Amino acid sequence: MSKYSVILPTYNERENLPIITYLIFEMAKKNNLDFEIIIIEDNSPDGTLQVAQELKKVYGDKLIIHFREKKLGLGSAYMDGIKLCHGNFIVIMDADLSHHPKYLVDFIKKQKTTNCDIVTGSRYIDKGGVMNWGFDRKLTSRGANFLASTTLGVKCSDLTGSFRLYKREVLEKVIKDVVSRGYAFQMEIIIRARQYGYTVEEVPIVFVERIFGESKLGASEFQIYLKGLWKLLWTF
Amino acid sequence: MSRGTNLFVAFSISGIVWIVTLFLSTGYVNEVAKSMPTYALILYFSYALFKVGGDLARLKDYPEEAQSLQKEVEEAKRFYKEKGLKL
């Protein structure tokens, strides 16, 4: 039977963490799926670690907490998380409720029917979408995806998306070589995976802008994205 | 070769062909050659406008998803309250 490990990097997610944890395990229970969650907690000042420790009293061994002294970035969070995973499939997703765990049922179904190596959630295919996004956010996101797909020549409707299911060995191989930061990190994973000949399938998701906490998006993210895109242009 | 190198080579070759055409052609061909870079830029930005505009028009909002999520948030809070957790 397949086992699924969810890697959840957290920073200042004390309000979202209990909810996302509940939703993941409820989805797993309803669908008779074997899930575990690995929380990578980067010493949040809002007490996210203490919340995670309380949650462990409810979920026991199915919830693993990995504490890090400071913010070390997504890439290293995934690499640390992989070492603690017991599953043969790994899910990466955001902890802020923008990625709803209910779509994991569709991800798993897609993976089983196609035997693909990666399933990626897409906001931009039929039945996909967003909620609580202003026009400028929509324009920035579509513009960024357009720029990436024309510049890099990659066919993927949602290159910057971060809600994905991987075969464990695929993520382990690809992530070792990734050098980008920010949104370019997610793009580089897909580009490298395609380069290695891994198959990628898409499933529609609805991305709901976070209810609790503050977004980590800022003007500097766009700068990092452009720098990352430029770097990827000369890498592949 | 990387994608960047491929694009650089393609642009360089196109640039050389354009410069040679500009210097060697006369009359109507020369007039057309002068405006080719501007035309290419207009073509690209028109395509971008068409593609991004179309994608934006198709990008749907799902208010029911936000409402359903709010209900699930309340459900989760009740669950933890029953378990006696202080979060």
PDB file of C-alpha atoms in Angstrom:
ATOM      1  CA  MET A   1       0.000   0.000   0.000  1.00  0.00           C
ATOM      2  CA  SER A   2       1.315   3.481  -0.855  1.00  0.00           C
ATOM      3  CA  LYS A   3       2.362   5.817   1.932  1.00  0.00           C
ATOM      4  CA  TYR A   4       2.262   9.577   1.490  1.00  0.00           C
ATOM      5  CA  SER A   5       4.496  12.037   3.314  1.00  0.00           C
ATOM      6  CA  VAL A   6       3.546  15.715   3.366  1.00  0.00           C
ATOM      7  CA  ILE A   7       6.382  18.165   3.936  1.00  0.00           C
ATOM      8  CA  LEU A   8       5.067  21.371   5.499  1.00  0.00           C
ATOM      9  CA  PRO A   9       7.602  24.165   5.908  1.00  0.00           C
ATOM     10  CA  THR A  10       6.251  26.635   8.473  1.00  0.00           C
ATOM     11  CA  TYR A  11       7.090  30.159   9.542  1.00  0.00           C
ATOM     12  CA  ASN A  12       4.569  32.145  11.586  1.00  0.00           C
ATOM     13  CA  GLU A  13       1.693  29.744  10.862  1.00  0.00           C
ATOM     14  CA  ARG A  14       0.327  29.192  14.398  1.00  0.00           C
ATOM     15  CA  GLU A  15      -3.269  29.758  13.259  1.00  0.00           C
ATOM     16  CA  ASN A  16      -3.103  27.857   9.971  1.00  0.00           C
ATOM     17  CA  LEU A  17      -1.112  24.854  11.128  1.00  0.00           C
ATOM     18  CA  PRO A  18      -3.837  23.166  13.231  1.00  0.00           C
ATOM     19  CA  ILE A  19      -6.363  23.625  10.418  1.00  0.00           C
ATOM     20  CA  ILE A  20      -4.189  22.282   7.598  1.00  0.00           C
ATOM     21  CA  THR A  21      -3.152  19.336   9.783  1.00  0.00           C
ATOM     22  CA  TYR A  22      -6.789  18.533  10.567  1.00  0.00           C
ATOM     23  CA  LEU A  23      -7.785  18.785   6.885  1.00  0.00           C
ATOM     24  CA  ILE A  24      -4.963  16.507   5.731  1.00  0.00           C
ATOM     25  CA  PHE A  25      -5.705  13.763   8.252  1.00  0.00           C
ATOM     26  CA  GLU A  26      -9.494  14.005   7.757  1.00  0.00           C
ATOM     27  CA  MET A  27      -9.005  13.634   3.992  1.00  0.00           C
ATOM     28  CA  ALA A  28      -6.707  10.651   4.585  1.00  0.00           C
ATOM     29  CA  LYS A  29      -9.203   9.003   6.976  1.00  0.00           C
ATOM     30  CA  LYS A  30     -12.183   9.506   4.612  1.00  0.00           C
ATOM     31  CA  ASN A  31     -10.268   8.033   1.687  1.00  0.00           C
ATOM     32  CA  ASN A  32      -8.446   5.287   3.582  1.00  0.00           C
ATOM     33  CA  LEU A  33      -5.027   6.696   2.719  1.00  0.00           C
ATOM     34  CA  ASP A  34      -1.824   6.355   4.722  1.00  0.00           C
ATOM     35  CA  PHE A  35      -0.495   9.853   5.384  1.00  0.00           C
ATOM     36  CA  GLU A  36       2.117  11.440   7.622  1.00  0.00           C
ATOM     37  CA  ILE A  37       3.110  15.078   7.999  1.00  0.00           C
ATOM     38  CA  ILE A  38       6.622  16.408   8.471  1.00  0.00           C
ATOM     39  CA  ILE A  39       6.624  19.961   9.836  1.00  0.00           C
ATOM     40  CA  ILE A  40       9.799  21.915   9.173  1.00  0.00           C
ATOM     41  CA  GLU A  41       9.595  24.720  11.715  1.00  0.00           C
ATOM     42  CA  ASP A  42      12.052  27.589  11.348  1.00  0.00           C
ATOM     43  CA  ASN A  43      11.881  29.048  14.862  1.00  0.00           C
ATOM     44  CA  SER A  44       8.814  31.228  14.282  1.00  0.00           C
ATOM     45  CA  PRO A  45       8.430  34.083  16.772  1.00  0.00           C
ATOM     46  CA  ASP A  46       4.638  33.531  16.959  1.00  0.00           C
ATOM     47  CA  GLY A  47       4.822  30.177  18.746  1.00  0.00           C
ATOM     48  CA  THR A  48       4.180  27.858  15.779  1.00  0.00           C
ATOM     49  CA  LEU A  49       6.505  25.267  17.338  1.00  0.00           C
ATOM     50  CA  GLN A  50       4.456  25.128  20.548  1.00  0.00           C
ATOM     51  CA  VAL A  51       1.293  24.662  18.472  1.00  0.00           C
ATOM     52  CA  ALA A  52       2.973  21.836  16.530  1.00  0.00           C
ATOM     53  CA  GLN A  53       3.931  20.159  19.817  1.00  0.00           C
ATOM     54  CA  GLU A  54       0.309  20.357  21.004  1.00  0.00           C
ATOM     55  CA  LEU A  55      -0.848  18.811  17.712  1.00  0.00           C
ATOM     56  CA  LYS A  56       1.548  15.922  18.217  1.00  0.00           C
ATOM     57  CA  LYS A  57      -0.487  14.943  21.302  1.00  0.00           C
ATOM     58  CA  VAL A  58      -3.418  14.300  18.951  1.00  0.00           C
ATOM     59  CA  TYR A  59      -1.686  12.774  15.937  1.00  0.00           C
ATOM     60  CA  GLY A  60       1.244  10.961  17.552  1.00  0.00           C
ATOM     61  CA  ASP A  61       3.770   9.362  15.219  1.00  0.00           C
ATOM     62  CA  LYS A  62       1.906  10.526  12.147  1.00  0.00           C
ATOM     63  CA  LEU A  63       3.164  14.038  12.869  1.00  0.00           C
ATOM     64  CA  ILE A  64       6.916  14.620  12.820  1.00  0.00           C
ATOM     65  CA  ILE A  65       8.383  17.948  13.894  1.00  0.00           C
ATOM     66  CA  HIS A  66      11.767  19.100  12.711  1.00  0.00           C
ATOM     67  CA  PHE A  67      12.955  22.298  14.360  1.00  0.00           C
ATOM     68  CA  ARG A  68      15.526  24.602  12.792  1.00  0.00           C
ATOM     69  CA  GLU A  69      17.166  27.533  14.545  1.00  0.00           C
ATOM     70  CA  LYS A  70      16.383  30.069  11.823  1.00  0.00           C
ATOM     71  CA  LYS A  71      14.776  30.600   8.391  1.00  0.00           C
ATOM     72  CA  LEU A  72      16.865  28.543   6.006  1.00  0.00           C
ATOM     73  CA  GLY A  73      14.709  28.599   2.889  1.00  0.00           C
ATOM     74  CA  LEU A  74      12.334  26.235   1.126  1.00  0.00           C
ATOM     75  CA  GLY A  75      14.941  24.175  -0.687  1.00  0.00           C
ATOM     76  CA  SER A  76      16.749  23.155   2.461  1.00  0.00           C
ATOM     77  CA  ALA A  77      13.384  22.615   4.205  1.00  0.00           C
ATOM     78  CA  TYR A  78      12.430  20.061   1.551  1.00  0.00           C
ATOM     79  CA  MET A  79      15.827  18.386   1.737  1.00  0.00           C
ATOM     80  CA  ASP A  80      15.611  18.107   5.517  1.00  0.00           C
ATOM     81  CA  GLY A  81      12.017  16.899   5.215  1.00  0.00           C
ATOM     82  CA  ILE A  82      12.854  14.160   2.707  1.00  0.00           C
ATOM     83  CA  LYS A  83      15.324  12.615   5.172  1.00  0.00           C
ATOM     84  CA  LEU A  84      12.508  12.230   7.718  1.00  0.00           C
ATOM     85  CA  CYS A  85       9.870  10.881   5.317  1.00  0.00           C
ATOM     86  CA  HIS A  86       8.738   7.264   5.477  1.00  0.00           C
ATOM     87  CA  GLY A  87       6.492   7.462   2.435  1.00  0.00           C
ATOM     88  CA  ASN A  88       7.127   6.328  -1.116  1.00  0.00           C
ATOM     89  CA  PHE A  89       5.325   9.471  -2.292  1.00  0.00           C
ATOM     90  CA  ILE A  90       6.051  13.002  -1.124  1.00  0.00           C
ATOM     91  CA  VAL A  91       3.686  15.964  -1.192  1.00  0.00           C
ATOM     92  CA  ILE A  92       4.903  19.511  -0.993  1.00  0.00           C
ATOM     93  CA  MET A  93       2.355  22.197  -0.268  1.00  0.00           C
ATOM     94  CA  ASP A  94       1.885  25.476   1.542  1.00  0.00           C
ATOM     95  CA  ALA A  95       0.789  25.506   5.168  1.00  0.00           C
ATOM     96  CA  ASP A  96      -1.333  28.648   4.875  1.00  0.00           C
ATOM     97  CA  LEU A  97      -4.540  26.908   3.618  1.00  0.00           C
ATOM     98  CA  SER A  98      -4.098  28.235   0.064  1.00  0.00           C
ATOM     99  CA  HIS A  99      -3.600  24.597  -1.017  1.00  0.00           C
ATOM    100  CA  HIS A 100      -6.581  22.521   0.069  1.00  0.00           C
ATOM    101  CA  PRO A 101      -5.737  18.899   0.977  1.00  0.00           C
ATOM    102  CA  LYS A 102      -8.944  17.659  -0.689  1.00  0.00           C
ATOM    103  CA  TYR A 103      -7.172  17.926  -4.064  1.00  0.00           C
ATOM    104  CA  LEU A 104      -4.682  15.282  -2.953  1.00  0.00           C
ATOM    105  CA  VAL A 105      -7.334  12.677  -3.732  1.00  0.00           C
ATOM    106  CA  ASP A 106      -7.304  13.874  -7.372  1.00  0.00           C
ATOM    107  CA  PHE A 107      -3.494  14.005  -7.363  1.00  0.00           C
ATOM    108  CA  ILE A 108      -3.294  10.402  -6.186  1.00  0.00           C
ATOM    109  CA  LYS A 109      -5.920   9.267  -8.693  1.00  0.00           C
ATOM    110  CA  LYS A 110      -4.034  10.977 -11.527  1.00  0.00           C
ATOM    111  CA  GLN A 111      -0.764   9.405 -10.435  1.00  0.00           C
ATOM    112  CA  LYS A 112      -2.285   5.928 -10.209  1.00  0.00           C
ATOM    113  CA  THR A 113      -4.023   6.117 -13.602  1.00  0.00           C
ATOM    114  CA  THR A 114      -1.034   7.545 -15.495  1.00  0.00           C
ATOM    115  CA  ASN A 115       1.867   6.253 -13.333  1.00  0.00           C
ATOM    116  CA  CYS A 116       3.439   9.673 -13.778  1.00  0.00           C
ATOM    117  CA  ASP A 117       6.403  10.796 -11.697  1.00  0.00           C
ATOM    118  CA  ILE A 118       5.049  14.185 -10.656  1.00  0.00           C
ATOM    119  CA  VAL A 119       1.533  15.565 -10.318  1.00  0.00           C
ATOM    120  CA  THR A 120       1.325  19.336 -10.130  1.00  0.00           C
ATOM    121  CA  GLY A 121      -1.703  21.380  -9.132  1.00  0.00           C
ATOM    122  CA  SER A 122      -2.577  24.062 -11.654  1.00  0.00           C
ATOM    123  CA  ARG A 123      -4.684  27.155 -11.136  1.00  0.00           C
ATOM    124  CA  TYR A 124      -4.734  27.817 -14.860  1.00  0.00           C
ATOM    125  CA  ILE A 125      -6.353  24.794 -16.442  1.00  0.00           C
ATOM    126  CA  ASP A 126     -10.033  23.980 -16.821  1.00  0.00           C
ATOM    127  CA  LYS A 127     -11.759  23.778 -13.386  1.00  0.00           C
ATOM    128  CA  GLY A 128      -8.754  25.446 -11.752  1.00  0.00           C
ATOM    129  CA  GLY A 129      -8.881  28.972 -10.362  1.00  0.00           C
ATOM    130  CA  VAL A 130      -8.240  31.345  -7.490  1.00  0.00           C
ATOM    131  CA  MET A 131     -10.111  33.175  -4.757  1.00  0.00           C
ATOM    132  CA  ASN A 132      -9.419  36.443  -2.916  1.00  0.00           C
ATOM    133  CA  TRP A 133      -6.915  37.633  -5.495  1.00  0.00           C
ATOM    134  CA  GLY A 134      -6.999  41.222  -6.662  1.00  0.00           C
ATOM    135  CA  PHE A 135      -6.582  42.054 -10.358  1.00  0.00           C
ATOM    136  CA  ASP A 136      -2.947  43.082  -9.896  1.00  0.00           C
ATOM    137  CA  ARG A 137      -2.075  39.755  -8.284  1.00  0.00           C
ATOM    138  CA  LYS A 138      -3.774  37.852 -11.103  1.00  0.00           C
ATOM    139  CA  LEU A 139      -1.963  39.955 -13.699  1.00  0.00           C
ATOM    140  CA  THR A 140       1.421  39.481 -11.997  1.00  0.00           C
ATOM    141  CA  SER A 141       0.939  35.736 -11.730  1.00  0.00           C
ATOM    142  CA  ARG A 142      -0.247  35.230 -15.325  1.00  0.00           C
ATOM    143  CA  GLY A 143       2.437  37.579 -16.598  1.00  0.00           C
ATOM    144  CA  ALA A 144       5.133  35.726 -14.652  1.00  0.00           C
ATOM    145  CA  ASN A 145       3.968  32.359 -15.995  1.00  0.00           C
ATOM    146  CA  PHE A 146       3.810  33.724 -19.545  1.00  0.00           C
ATOM    147  CA  LEU A 147       7.321  35.172 -19.243  1.00  0.00           C
ATOM    148  CA  ALA A 148       8.689  31.911 -17.872  1.00  0.00           C
ATOM    149  CA  SER A 149       7.021  29.675 -20.469  1.00  0.00           C
ATOM    150  CA  THR A 150       8.065  31.828 -23.471  1.00  0.00           C
ATOM    151  CA  THR A 151      11.579  32.523 -22.182  1.00  0.00           C
ATOM    152  CA  LEU A 152      12.333  28.987 -21.079  1.00  0.00           C
ATOM    153  CA  GLY A 153      10.216  27.224 -23.698  1.00  0.00           C
ATOM    154  CA  VAL A 154       8.593  24.971 -21.068  1.00  0.00           C
ATOM    155  CA  LYS A 155       5.055  23.683 -21.514  1.00  0.00           C
ATOM    156  CA  CYS A 156       3.431  23.804 -18.089  1.00  0.00           C
ATOM    157  CA  SER A 157       0.354  25.848 -17.331  1.00  0.00           C
ATOM    158  CA  ASP A 158       1.397  26.715 -13.760  1.00  0.00           C
ATOM    159  CA  LEU A 159       5.184  26.736 -13.563  1.00  0.00           C
ATOM    160  CA  THR A 160       5.375  28.678 -10.310  1.00  0.00           C
ATOM    161  CA  GLY A 161       2.897  26.457  -8.467  1.00  0.00           C
ATOM    162  CA  SER A 162       4.073  24.724  -5.305  1.00  0.00           C
ATOM    163  CA  PHE A 163       1.381  22.125  -4.707  1.00  0.00           C
ATOM    164  CA  ARG A 164       2.816  18.865  -5.993  1.00  0.00           C
ATOM    165  CA  LEU A 165       2.969  15.131  -5.491  1.00  0.00           C
ATOM    166  CA  TYR A 166       6.251  13.381  -6.289  1.00  0.00           C
ATOM    167  CA  LYS A 167       7.452   9.843  -6.381  1.00  0.00           C
ATOM    168  CA  ARG A 168       9.998   9.887  -3.598  1.00  0.00           C
ATOM    169  CA  GLU A 169      12.974   8.836  -5.722  1.00  0.00           C
ATOM    170  CA  VAL A 170      12.149  11.536  -8.293  1.00  0.00           C
ATOM    171  CA  LEU A 171      12.154  14.370  -5.750  1.00  0.00           C
ATOM    172  CA  GLU A 172      15.305  13.010  -4.114  1.00  0.00           C
ATOM    173  CA  LYS A 173      17.133  13.018  -7.452  1.00  0.00           C
ATOM    174  CA  VAL A 174      15.877  16.370  -8.776  1.00  0.00           C
ATOM    175  CA  ILE A 175      16.159  18.464  -5.635  1.00  0.00           C
ATOM    176  CA  LYS A 176      19.877  17.754  -5.191  1.00  0.00           C
ATOM    177  CA  ASP A 177      20.654  19.776  -8.327  1.00  0.00           C
ATOM    178  CA  VAL A 178      18.283  22.720  -7.785  1.00  0.00           C
ATOM    179  CA  VAL A 179      20.078  26.021  -7.166  1.00  0.00           C
ATOM    180  CA  SER A 180      17.310  28.640  -7.528  1.00  0.00           C
ATOM    181  CA  ARG A 181      15.450  30.448  -4.754  1.00  0.00           C
ATOM    182  CA  GLY A 182      11.849  31.640  -4.470  1.00  0.00           C
ATOM    183  CA  TYR A 183       9.439  31.004  -7.351  1.00  0.00           C
ATOM    184  CA  ALA A 184      12.289  30.057  -9.664  1.00  0.00           C
ATOM    185  CA  PHE A 185      12.927  27.109  -7.315  1.00  0.00           C
ATOM    186  CA  GLN A 186       9.565  25.578  -8.211  1.00  0.00           C
ATOM    187  CA  MET A 187      10.145  26.239 -11.923  1.00  0.00           C
ATOM    188  CA  GLU A 188      13.596  24.678 -11.820  1.00  0.00           C
ATOM    189  CA  ILE A 189      12.257  21.465 -10.297  1.00  0.00           C
ATOM    190  CA  ILE A 190       9.853  20.968 -13.206  1.00  0.00           C
ATOM    191  CA  ILE A 191      12.473  21.864 -15.823  1.00  0.00           C
ATOM    192  CA  ARG A 192      15.033  19.499 -14.329  1.00  0.00           C
ATOM    193  CA  ALA A 193      12.461  16.741 -13.950  1.00  0.00           C
ATOM    194  CA  ARG A 194      11.542  17.040 -17.649  1.00  0.00           C
ATOM    195  CA  GLN A 195      15.220  17.042 -18.549  1.00  0.00           C
ATOM    196  CA  TYR A 196      15.692  13.756 -16.699  1.00  0.00           C
ATOM    197  CA  GLY A 197      12.766  12.323 -18.633  1.00  0.00           C
ATOM    198  CA  TYR A 198      10.306  12.286 -15.749  1.00  0.00           C
ATOM    199  CA  THR A 199       6.614  12.660 -16.596  1.00  0.00           C
ATOM    200  CA  VAL A 200       4.526  15.495 -15.210  1.00  0.00           C
ATOM    201  CA  GLU A 201       0.714  15.561 -15.108  1.00  0.00           C
ATOM    202  CA  GLU A 202      -1.545  18.433 -14.074  1.00  0.00           C
ATOM    203  CA  VAL A 203      -4.656  18.518 -11.917  1.00  0.00           C
ATOM    204  CA  PRO A 204      -6.894  21.599 -11.494  1.00  0.00           C
ATOM    205  CA  ILE A 205      -6.839  23.271  -8.096  1.00  0.00           C
ATOM    206  CA  VAL A 206      -8.449  26.367  -6.640  1.00  0.00           C
ATOM    207  CA  PHE A 207      -5.938  28.526  -4.800  1.00  0.00           C
ATOM    208  CA  VAL A 208      -7.574  30.430  -1.929  1.00  0.00           C
ATOM    209  CA  GLU A 209      -5.594  33.402  -0.660  1.00  0.00           C
ATOM    210  CA  ARG A 210      -4.631  32.955   2.987  1.00  0.00           C
ATOM    211  CA  ILE A 211      -7.217  33.717   5.689  1.00  0.00           C
ATOM    212  CA  PHE A 212      -4.813  33.901   8.660  1.00  0.00           C
ATOM    213  CA  GLY A 213      -1.401  35.441   9.025  1.00  0.00           C
ATOM    214  CA  GLU A 214       0.646  37.586   6.697  1.00  0.00           C
ATOM    215  CA  SER A 215       1.748  36.807   3.197  1.00  0.00           C
ATOM    216  CA  LYS A 216       5.471  36.425   2.690  1.00  0.00           C
ATOM    217  CA  LEU A 217       5.110  37.863  -0.833  1.00  0.00           C
ATOM    218  CA  GLY A 218       6.713  41.207  -1.366  1.00  0.00           C
ATOM    219  CA  ALA A 219       8.270  43.424  -4.019  1.00  0.00           C
ATOM    220  CA  SER A 220      11.618  41.710  -3.479  1.00  0.00           C
ATOM    221  CA  GLU A 221      10.018  38.370  -4.485  1.00  0.00           C
ATOM    222  CA  PHE A 222       9.515  39.670  -8.031  1.00  0.00           C
ATOM    223  CA  GLN A 223      13.152  40.766  -8.200  1.00  0.00           C
ATOM    224  CA  ILE A 224      14.264  37.337  -6.967  1.00  0.00           C
ATOM    225  CA  TYR A 225      11.955  35.749  -9.550  1.00  0.00           C
ATOM    226  CA  LEU A 226      13.487  37.725 -12.441  1.00  0.00           C
ATOM    227  CA  LYS A 227      17.019  36.930 -11.256  1.00  0.00           C
ATOM    228  CA  GLY A 228      16.031  33.263 -10.947  1.00  0.00           C
ATOM    229  CA  LEU A 229      14.517  33.245 -14.435  1.00  0.00           C
ATOM    230  CA  TRP A 230      17.656  34.815 -15.877  1.00  0.00           C
ATOM    231  CA  LYS A 231      19.794  32.163 -14.188  1.00  0.00           C
ATOM    232  CA  LEU A 232      17.569  29.324 -15.447  1.00  0.00           C
ATOM    233  CA  LEU A 233      17.835  30.718 -18.984  1.00  0.00           C
ATOM    234  CA  TRP A 234      21.570  30.025 -18.933  1.00  0.00           C
ATOM    235  CA  THR A 235      21.344  26.735 -17.049  1.00  0.00           C
ATOM    236  CA  PHE A 236      19.110  24.711 -19.396  1.00  0.00           C
TER     237      PHE A 236
ATOM    238  CA  MET B   1      23.654  24.470 -25.381  1.00  0.00           C
ATOM    239  CA  SER B   2      21.434  26.281 -22.906  1.00  0.00           C
ATOM    240  CA  ARG B   3      18.190  27.973 -23.916  1.00  0.00           C
ATOM    241  CA  GLY B   4      19.873  31.334 -23.331  1.00  0.00           C
ATOM    242  CA  THR B   5      22.690  30.448 -25.701  1.00  0.00           C
ATOM    243  CA  ASN B   6      20.223  29.211 -28.334  1.00  0.00           C
ATOM    244  CA  LEU B   7      18.245  32.456 -28.102  1.00  0.00           C
ATOM    245  CA  PHE B   8      21.435  34.533 -28.223  1.00  0.00           C
ATOM    246  CA  VAL B   9      22.613  32.697 -31.354  1.00  0.00           C
ATOM    247  CA  ALA B  10      19.172  33.032 -33.001  1.00  0.00           C
ATOM    248  CA  PHE B  11      18.990  36.756 -32.221  1.00  0.00           C
ATOM    249  CA  SER B  12      22.578  37.303 -33.378  1.00  0.00           C
ATOM    250  CA  ILE B  13      21.976  35.558 -36.707  1.00  0.00           C
ATOM    251  CA  SER B  14      18.728  37.490 -37.185  1.00  0.00           C
ATOM    252  CA  GLY B  15      20.575  40.714 -36.310  1.00  0.00           C
ATOM    253  CA  ILE B  16      23.348  40.033 -38.809  1.00  0.00           C
ATOM    254  CA  VAL B  17      20.847  39.192 -41.576  1.00  0.00           C
ATOM    255  CA  TRP B  18      18.928  42.379 -40.773  1.00  0.00           C
ATOM    256  CA  ILE B  19      22.063  44.588 -40.826  1.00  0.00           C
ATOM    257  CA  VAL B  20      23.259  43.053 -44.120  1.00  0.00           C
ATOM    258  CA  THR B  21      19.776  43.521 -45.645  1.00  0.00           C
ATOM    259  CA  LEU B  22      19.711  47.116 -44.407  1.00  0.00           C
ATOM    260  CA  PHE B  23      23.054  47.971 -46.009  1.00  0.00           C
ATOM    261  CA  LEU B  24      22.630  46.038 -49.245  1.00  0.00           C
ATOM    262  CA  SER B  25      18.984  46.731 -50.046  1.00  0.00           C
ATOM    263  CA  THR B  26      17.436  49.782 -51.620  1.00  0.00           C
ATOM    264  CA  GLY B  27      13.998  51.267 -52.125  1.00  0.00           C
ATOM    265  CA  TYR B  28      10.937  49.498 -50.732  1.00  0.00           C
ATOM    266  CA  VAL B  29      12.896  46.513 -49.339  1.00  0.00           C
ATOM    267  CA  ASN B  30      15.131  48.903 -47.405  1.00  0.00           C
ATOM    268  CA  GLU B  31      12.088  50.710 -45.966  1.00  0.00           C
ATOM    269  CA  VAL B  32      10.579  47.422 -44.824  1.00  0.00           C
ATOM    270  CA  ALA B  33      13.904  46.228 -43.379  1.00  0.00           C
ATOM    271  CA  LYS B  34      14.216  49.408 -41.272  1.00  0.00           C
ATOM    272  CA  SER B  35      10.917  48.767 -39.547  1.00  0.00           C
ATOM    273  CA  MET B  36      11.388  44.996 -38.985  1.00  0.00           C
ATOM    274  CA  PRO B  37      12.714  45.236 -35.372  1.00  0.00           C
ATOM    275  CA  THR B  38       9.798  47.498 -34.385  1.00  0.00           C
ATOM    276  CA  TYR B  39       7.368  45.154 -36.110  1.00  0.00           C
ATOM    277  CA  ALA B  40       8.887  42.142 -34.298  1.00  0.00           C
ATOM    278  CA  LEU B  41       8.515  43.899 -30.925  1.00  0.00           C
ATOM    279  CA  ILE B  42       4.920  44.881 -31.676  1.00  0.00           C
ATOM    280  CA  LEU B  43       4.220  41.287 -32.728  1.00  0.00           C
ATOM    281  CA  TYR B  44       5.671  39.878 -29.492  1.00  0.00           C
ATOM    282  CA  PHE B  45       3.847  42.330 -27.228  1.00  0.00           C
ATOM    283  CA  SER B  46       0.591  41.824 -29.115  1.00  0.00           C
ATOM    284  CA  TYR B  47       0.955  38.076 -28.610  1.00  0.00           C
ATOM    285  CA  ALA B  48       1.716  38.661 -24.913  1.00  0.00           C
ATOM    286  CA  LEU B  49      -1.336  40.903 -24.554  1.00  0.00           C
ATOM    287  CA  PHE B  50      -3.535  38.387 -26.339  1.00  0.00           C
ATOM    288  CA  LYS B  51      -2.222  35.401 -24.336  1.00  0.00           C
ATOM    289  CA  VAL B  52      -2.120  37.034 -20.889  1.00  0.00           C
ATOM    290  CA  GLY B  53      -5.400  38.868 -21.502  1.00  0.00           C
ATOM    291  CA  GLY B  54      -7.104  35.658 -22.584  1.00  0.00           C
ATOM    292  CA  ASP B  55      -5.683  33.748 -19.611  1.00  0.00           C
ATOM    293  CA  LEU B  56      -6.849  36.491 -17.251  1.00  0.00           C
ATOM    294  CA  ALA B  57     -10.339  36.409 -18.742  1.00  0.00           C
ATOM    295  CA  ARG B  58     -10.456  32.622 -18.246  1.00  0.00           C
ATOM    296  CA  LEU B  59      -9.072  32.719 -14.691  1.00  0.00           C
ATOM    297  CA  LYS B  60     -12.102  31.996 -12.552  1.00  0.00           C
ATOM    298  CA  ASP B  61     -12.931  33.029  -9.022  1.00  0.00           C
ATOM    299  CA  TYR B  62     -14.518  30.472  -6.733  1.00  0.00           C
ATOM    300  CA  PRO B  63     -16.198  32.248  -3.808  1.00  0.00           C
ATOM    301  CA  GLU B  64     -17.811  28.991  -2.722  1.00  0.00           C
ATOM    302  CA  GLU B  65     -14.322  27.583  -2.039  1.00  0.00           C
ATOM    303  CA  ALA B  66     -13.579  30.379   0.411  1.00  0.00           C
ATOM    304  CA  GLN B  67     -16.948  29.855   2.133  1.00  0.00           C
ATOM    305  CA  SER B  68     -16.442  26.110   2.355  1.00  0.00           C
ATOM    306  CA  LEU B  69     -12.969  26.649   3.802  1.00  0.00           C
ATOM    307  CA  GLN B  70     -14.370  28.934   6.513  1.00  0.00           C
ATOM    308  CA  LYS B  71     -16.783  26.159   7.538  1.00  0.00           C
ATOM    309  CA  GLU B  72     -13.927  23.667   7.688  1.00  0.00           C
ATOM    310  CA  VAL B  73     -11.908  26.059   9.843  1.00  0.00           C
ATOM    311  CA  GLU B  74     -14.811  26.087  12.367  1.00  0.00           C
ATOM    312  CA  GLU B  75     -15.050  22.304  12.157  1.00  0.00           C
ATOM    313  CA  ALA B  76     -11.348  21.958  12.923  1.00  0.00           C
ATOM    314  CA  LYS B  77     -11.595  24.344  15.880  1.00  0.00           C
ATOM    315  CA  ARG B  78     -14.481  22.272  17.336  1.00  0.00           C
ATOM    316  CA  PHE B  79     -12.435  19.094  16.862  1.00  0.00           C
ATOM    317  CA  TYR B  80      -9.491  20.484  18.812  1.00  0.00           C
ATOM    318  CA  LYS B  81     -11.739  21.896  21.504  1.00  0.00           C
ATOM    319  CA  GLU B  82     -13.240  18.418  22.016  1.00  0.00           C
ATOM    320  CA  LYS B  83      -9.705  17.035  22.307  1.00  0.00           C
ATOM    321  CA  GLY B  84      -8.972  19.622  24.988  1.00  0.00           C
ATOM    322  CA  LEU B  85      -6.143  21.231  23.071  1.00  0.00           C
ATOM    323  CA  LYS B  86      -5.028  24.746  23.870  1.00  0.00           C
ATOM    324  CA  LEU B  87      -3.967  26.260  20.581  1.00  0.00           C
TER     325      LEU B  87
END
